[in-house]
Amino acid sequence: MKFTYYGHSCFSIETGGKKLLFDPFIRGNELAIDIDINNVEADFILASHGHGDHVGDLVEIATRTGALVIGSFEVVNWAQNNGVKNAHPMNFGPASFDFGKLRFLPAWHSSGLPDGSYGGNPGGYLVQGQEGNFYYSGDTCLMMDMQLVPRFAKLDFAILPVGGNFTMDAEDAVIAADFIKCDKVIGIHFDTFGYIKINHEEAKEKFKAAGKELILPKIGETIIL
Ligand code: NI
Ligand code: MN
């Protein structure tokens, strides 16, 4: 699987010939000024929740690419009200798509949309595809529900927030990695704002001490997993 990082919580994963773009937020991220959103491709756009730092560029990229927008019922409704035609609402549970099986799973967070409307419950995604399985927790604190993930699938890697303050920090994410039984973690949701600036080496050391790997991708970087 091919992972490409666009900064903050925005990344794409190519699996089974499909491009899945998560939480598009690029233009509002001053660290991501080198990313041109017109070059971001997607067959599917998956939103974890309604906060602006996760859906800021969703409508524009969905409109240009025609990608199928997946998210909570409320987030999808908001996208449709803003002109998105191709959309698939979910609530927590499993569904099947071209790229494989998708589970929308709970997250402990909040989910107001940029226009102030209610975004439904925030969540994360478990993807089970032909090339392998991965879990993206979305914005969340550490939570016991993560222990369900390994009952559903054996993970090849996971994408977890490590910035703290609004979500887990690296220390919490190590415990999350235990809960989901995954030793390879890509850290996201760090450094974008003052509240979530982290020490990269310290964060990686915490994972190493637990016998796990933390990858902190550079914006624009592509990693084959
Ligand atoms: Ni959020
Ligand atoms: Mn966020």
GROMACS .gro file of C-alpha atoms and ligand atoms in nm:
model
  227
    1MET     CA    1   0.000   0.000   0.000
    2LYS     CA    2   0.120   0.351  -0.081
    3PHE     CA    3   0.083   0.621   0.187
    4THR     CA    4   0.123   0.990   0.093
    5TYR     CA    5   0.117   1.264   0.356
    6TYR     CA    6  -0.038   1.605   0.288
    7GLY     CA    7   0.010   1.742   0.640
    8HIS     CA    8  -0.190   1.742   0.965
    9SER     CA    9  -0.445   1.456   0.933
   10CYS     CA   10  -0.461   1.458   0.555
   11PHE     CA   11  -0.314   1.157   0.378
   12SER     CA   12  -0.395   0.923   0.096
   13ILE     CA   13  -0.356   0.548   0.081
   14GLU     CA   14  -0.350   0.366  -0.248
   15THR     CA   15  -0.475   0.011  -0.218
   16GLY     CA   16  -0.611  -0.225  -0.481
   17GLY     CA   17  -0.567   0.046  -0.746
   18LYS     CA   18  -0.793   0.291  -0.560
   19LYS     CA   19  -0.684   0.618  -0.398
   20LEU     CA   20  -0.841   0.681  -0.058
   21LEU     CA   21  -0.794   1.038   0.064
   22PHE     CA   22  -0.854   1.103   0.435
   23ASP     CA   23  -0.945   1.429   0.608
   24PRO     CA   24  -0.861   1.684   0.338
   25PHE     CA   25  -0.723   1.999   0.500
   26ILE     CA   26  -0.432   2.156   0.315
   27ARG     CA   27  -0.481   2.524   0.230
   28GLY     CA   28  -0.541   2.620   0.592
   29ASN     CA   29  -0.218   2.450   0.699
   30GLU     CA   30   0.075   2.689   0.674
   31LEU     CA   31   0.316   2.393   0.697
   32ALA     CA   32   0.162   2.248   0.377
   33ILE     CA   33   0.210   2.549   0.147
   34ASP     CA   34   0.411   2.336  -0.097
   35ILE     CA   35   0.113   2.107  -0.160
   36ASP     CA   36  -0.107   2.216  -0.450
   37ILE     CA   37  -0.455   2.083  -0.382
   38ASN     CA   38  -0.515   2.062  -0.756
   39ASN     CA   39  -0.259   1.780  -0.767
   40VAL     CA   40  -0.429   1.577  -0.494
   41GLU     CA   41  -0.603   1.279  -0.649
   42ALA     CA   42  -0.879   1.071  -0.495
   43ASP     CA   43  -1.128   0.799  -0.584
   44PHE     CA   44  -1.273   0.810  -0.233
   45ILE     CA   45  -1.262   1.085   0.029
   46LEU     CA   46  -1.314   0.970   0.388
   47ALA     CA   47  -1.388   1.224   0.661
   48SER     CA   48  -1.335   1.122   1.025
   49HIS     CA   49  -1.540   1.413   1.162
   50GLY     CA   50  -1.660   1.761   1.081
   51HIS     CA   51  -1.389   1.989   1.218
   52GLY     CA   52  -1.238   2.237   0.975
   53ASP     CA   53  -0.892   2.087   1.013
   54HIS     CA   54  -1.036   1.765   0.862
   55VAL     CA   55  -1.286   1.884   0.599
   56GLY     CA   56  -1.149   2.227   0.503
   57ASP     CA   57  -1.073   2.127   0.142
   58LEU     CA   58  -1.319   1.839   0.113
   59VAL     CA   59  -1.579   2.007  -0.104
   60GLU     CA   60  -1.327   2.149  -0.351
   61ILE     CA   61  -1.132   1.825  -0.395
   62ALA     CA   62  -1.451   1.617  -0.414
   63THR     CA   63  -1.595   1.848  -0.679
   64ARG     CA   64  -1.280   1.841  -0.893
   65THR     CA   65  -1.210   1.467  -0.865
   66GLY     CA   66  -1.566   1.335  -0.845
   67ALA     CA   67  -1.447   1.110  -0.562
   68LEU     CA   68  -1.708   0.934  -0.350
   69VAL     CA   69  -1.730   1.116  -0.016
   70ILE     CA   70  -1.773   0.888   0.286
   71GLY     CA   71  -1.840   1.012   0.637
   72SER     CA   72  -2.099   1.033   0.911
   73PHE     CA   73  -2.454   1.096   0.794
   74GLU     CA   74  -2.428   1.456   0.914
   75VAL     CA   75  -2.089   1.531   0.755
   76VAL     CA   76  -2.207   1.383   0.425
   77ASN     CA   77  -2.526   1.587   0.446
   78TRP     CA   78  -2.316   1.902   0.493
   79ALA     CA   79  -2.101   1.808   0.191
   80GLN     CA   80  -2.413   1.754  -0.020
   81ASN     CA   81  -2.555   2.088   0.093
   82ASN     CA   82  -2.229   2.241  -0.030
   83GLY     CA   83  -2.263   2.088  -0.377
   84VAL     CA   84  -2.101   1.745  -0.346
   85LYS     CA   85  -2.294   1.502  -0.566
   86ASN     CA   86  -2.118   1.170  -0.508
   87ALA     CA   87  -2.155   1.076  -0.143
   88HIS     CA   88  -2.216   0.782   0.087
   89PRO     CA   89  -2.338   0.844   0.445
   90MET     CA   90  -2.250   0.603   0.725
   91ASN     CA   91  -2.291   0.561   1.093
   92PHE     CA   92  -2.085   0.326   1.305
   93GLY     CA   93  -2.071  -0.015   1.140
   94PRO     CA   94  -1.938  -0.205   0.839
   95ALA     CA   95  -1.995  -0.149   0.468
   96SER     CA   96  -1.841  -0.278   0.146
   97PHE     CA   97  -1.680  -0.068  -0.127
   98ASP     CA   98  -1.464  -0.131  -0.438
   99PHE     CA   99  -1.150  -0.107  -0.226
  100GLY     CA  100  -1.266  -0.360   0.035
  101LYS     CA  101  -1.449  -0.367   0.363
  102LEU     CA  102  -1.478  -0.048   0.565
  103ARG     CA  103  -1.578  -0.009   0.928
  104PHE     CA  104  -1.665   0.332   1.064
  105LEU     CA  105  -1.568   0.309   1.431
  106PRO     CA  106  -1.625   0.549   1.721
  107ALA     CA  107  -1.378   0.810   1.841
  108TRP     CA  108  -1.388   1.013   2.162
  109HIS     CA  109  -1.386   1.370   2.036
  110SER     CA  110  -1.639   1.627   1.909
  111SER     CA  111  -1.762   1.709   1.560
  112GLY     CA  112  -1.899   2.054   1.481
  113LEU     CA  113  -1.892   2.148   1.112
  114PRO     CA  114  -1.732   2.470   0.980
  115ASP     CA  115  -2.075   2.637   0.942
  116GLY     CA  116  -2.162   2.557   1.304
  117SER     CA  117  -2.396   2.270   1.223
  118TYR     CA  118  -2.384   1.935   1.401
  119GLY     CA  119  -2.142   1.685   1.249
  120GLY     CA  120  -2.274   1.370   1.415
  121ASN     CA  121  -2.037   1.150   1.607
  122PRO     CA  122  -1.665   1.163   1.530
  123GLY     CA  123  -1.506   0.838   1.420
  124GLY     CA  124  -1.219   0.645   1.271
  125TYR     CA  125  -1.189   0.387   0.994
  126LEU     CA  126  -1.075   0.029   0.963
  127VAL     CA  127  -0.999  -0.068   0.604
  128GLN     CA  128  -0.968  -0.433   0.503
  129GLY     CA  129  -0.849  -0.454   0.145
  130GLN     CA  130  -0.686  -0.710  -0.084
  131GLU     CA  131  -0.343  -0.563  -0.015
  132GLY     CA  132  -0.387  -0.556   0.362
  133ASN     CA  133  -0.552  -0.387   0.658
  134PHE     CA  134  -0.505  -0.054   0.829
  135TYR     CA  135  -0.676   0.152   1.099
  136TYR     CA  136  -0.703   0.529   1.120
  137SER     CA  137  -0.839   0.633   1.459
  138GLY     CA  138  -0.938   0.989   1.364
  139ASP     CA  139  -0.908   1.254   1.634
  140THR     CA  140  -0.953   1.075   1.964
  141CYS     CA  141  -0.817   1.027   2.309
  142LEU     CA  142  -0.707   0.682   2.411
  143MET     CA  143  -1.015   0.467   2.451
  144MET     CA  144  -1.099   0.109   2.545
  145ASP     CA  145  -1.306   0.060   2.227
  146MET     CA  146  -0.979   0.033   2.032
  147GLN     CA  147  -0.945  -0.316   2.179
  148LEU     CA  148  -1.217  -0.429   1.937
  149VAL     CA  149  -1.001  -0.352   1.633
  150PRO     CA  150  -0.786  -0.670   1.647
  151ARG     CA  151  -1.101  -0.877   1.677
  152PHE     CA  152  -1.200  -0.746   1.333
  153ALA     CA  153  -0.864  -0.755   1.154
  154LYS     CA  154  -0.491  -0.811   1.182
  155LEU     CA  155  -0.339  -0.473   1.100
  156ASP     CA  156  -0.046  -0.403   0.871
  157PHE     CA  157  -0.014  -0.049   1.005
  158ALA     CA  158  -0.214   0.220   1.183
  159ILE     CA  159  -0.242   0.596   1.157
  160LEU     CA  160  -0.281   0.763   1.495
  161PRO     CA  161  -0.274   1.123   1.619
  162VAL     CA  162   0.026   1.197   1.842
  163GLY     CA  163   0.007   1.573   1.900
  164GLY     CA  164  -0.174   1.568   2.235
  165ASN     CA  165  -0.402   1.845   2.364
  166PHE     CA  166  -0.693   1.766   2.125
  167THR     CA  167  -0.608   1.397   2.085
  168MET     CA  168  -0.373   1.128   2.212
  169ASP     CA  169  -0.006   1.213   2.249
  170ALA     CA  170   0.276   0.970   2.169
  171GLU     CA  171   0.262   0.815   2.515
  172ASP     CA  172  -0.109   0.740   2.479
  173ALA     CA  173  -0.060   0.624   2.120
  174VAL     CA  174   0.186   0.356   2.241
  175ILE     CA  175  -0.096   0.214   2.456
  176ALA     CA  176  -0.336   0.246   2.162
  177ALA     CA  177  -0.090   0.048   1.949
  178ASP     CA  178  -0.104  -0.224   2.217
  179PHE     CA  179  -0.484  -0.219   2.214
  180ILE     CA  180  -0.500  -0.255   1.836
  181LYS     CA  181  -0.209  -0.506   1.832
  182CYS     CA  182  -0.006  -0.310   1.578
  183ASP     CA  183   0.368  -0.236   1.591
  184LYS     CA  184   0.389   0.003   1.295
  185VAL     CA  185   0.231   0.342   1.353
  186ILE     CA  186   0.227   0.652   1.136
  187GLY     CA  187   0.187   0.958   1.358
  188ILE     CA  188  -0.025   1.250   1.239
  189HIS     CA  189  -0.203   1.556   1.390
  190PHE     CA  190   0.123   1.706   1.522
  191ASP     CA  191   0.312   2.038   1.479
  192THR     CA  192   0.036   2.213   1.280
  193PHE     CA  193  -0.063   2.449   1.562
  194GLY     CA  194   0.117   2.569   1.874
  195TYR     CA  195  -0.086   2.341   2.099
  196ILE     CA  196   0.030   2.025   1.922
  197LYS     CA  197   0.400   2.086   1.858
  198ILE     CA  198   0.596   1.779   1.964
  199ASN     CA  199   0.952   1.661   2.010
  200HIS     CA  200   0.993   1.410   1.727
  201GLU     CA  201   1.284   1.217   1.877
  202GLU     CA  202   1.114   1.180   2.216
  203ALA     CA  203   0.795   1.055   2.051
  204LYS     CA  204   0.986   0.797   1.844
  205GLU     CA  205   1.183   0.687   2.152
  206LYS     CA  206   0.859   0.613   2.340
  207PHE     CA  207   0.757   0.373   2.065
  208LYS     CA  208   1.102   0.218   2.038
  209ALA     CA  209   1.108   0.152   2.414
  210ALA     CA  210   0.785  -0.044   2.370
  211GLY     CA  211   0.928  -0.244   2.078
  212LYS     CA  212   0.723  -0.050   1.824
  213GLU     CA  213   0.794   0.185   1.536
  214LEU     CA  214   0.661   0.540   1.503
  215ILE     CA  215   0.693   0.700   1.160
  216LEU     CA  216   0.650   1.079   1.151
  217PRO     CA  217   0.611   1.148   0.780
  218LYS     CA  218   0.727   1.465   0.611
  219ILE     CA  219   0.464   1.665   0.428
  220GLY     CA  220   0.463   1.553   0.065
  221GLU     CA  221   0.638   1.227   0.150
  222THR     CA  222   0.523   0.893   0.006
  223ILE     CA  223   0.589   0.572   0.196
  224ILE     CA  224   0.535   0.219   0.067
  225LEU     CA  225   0.390   0.000   0.342
  226NI      NI  226  -1.110   1.747   1.559
  227MN      MN  227  -0.828   1.777   1.442
   0.00000   0.00000   0.00000
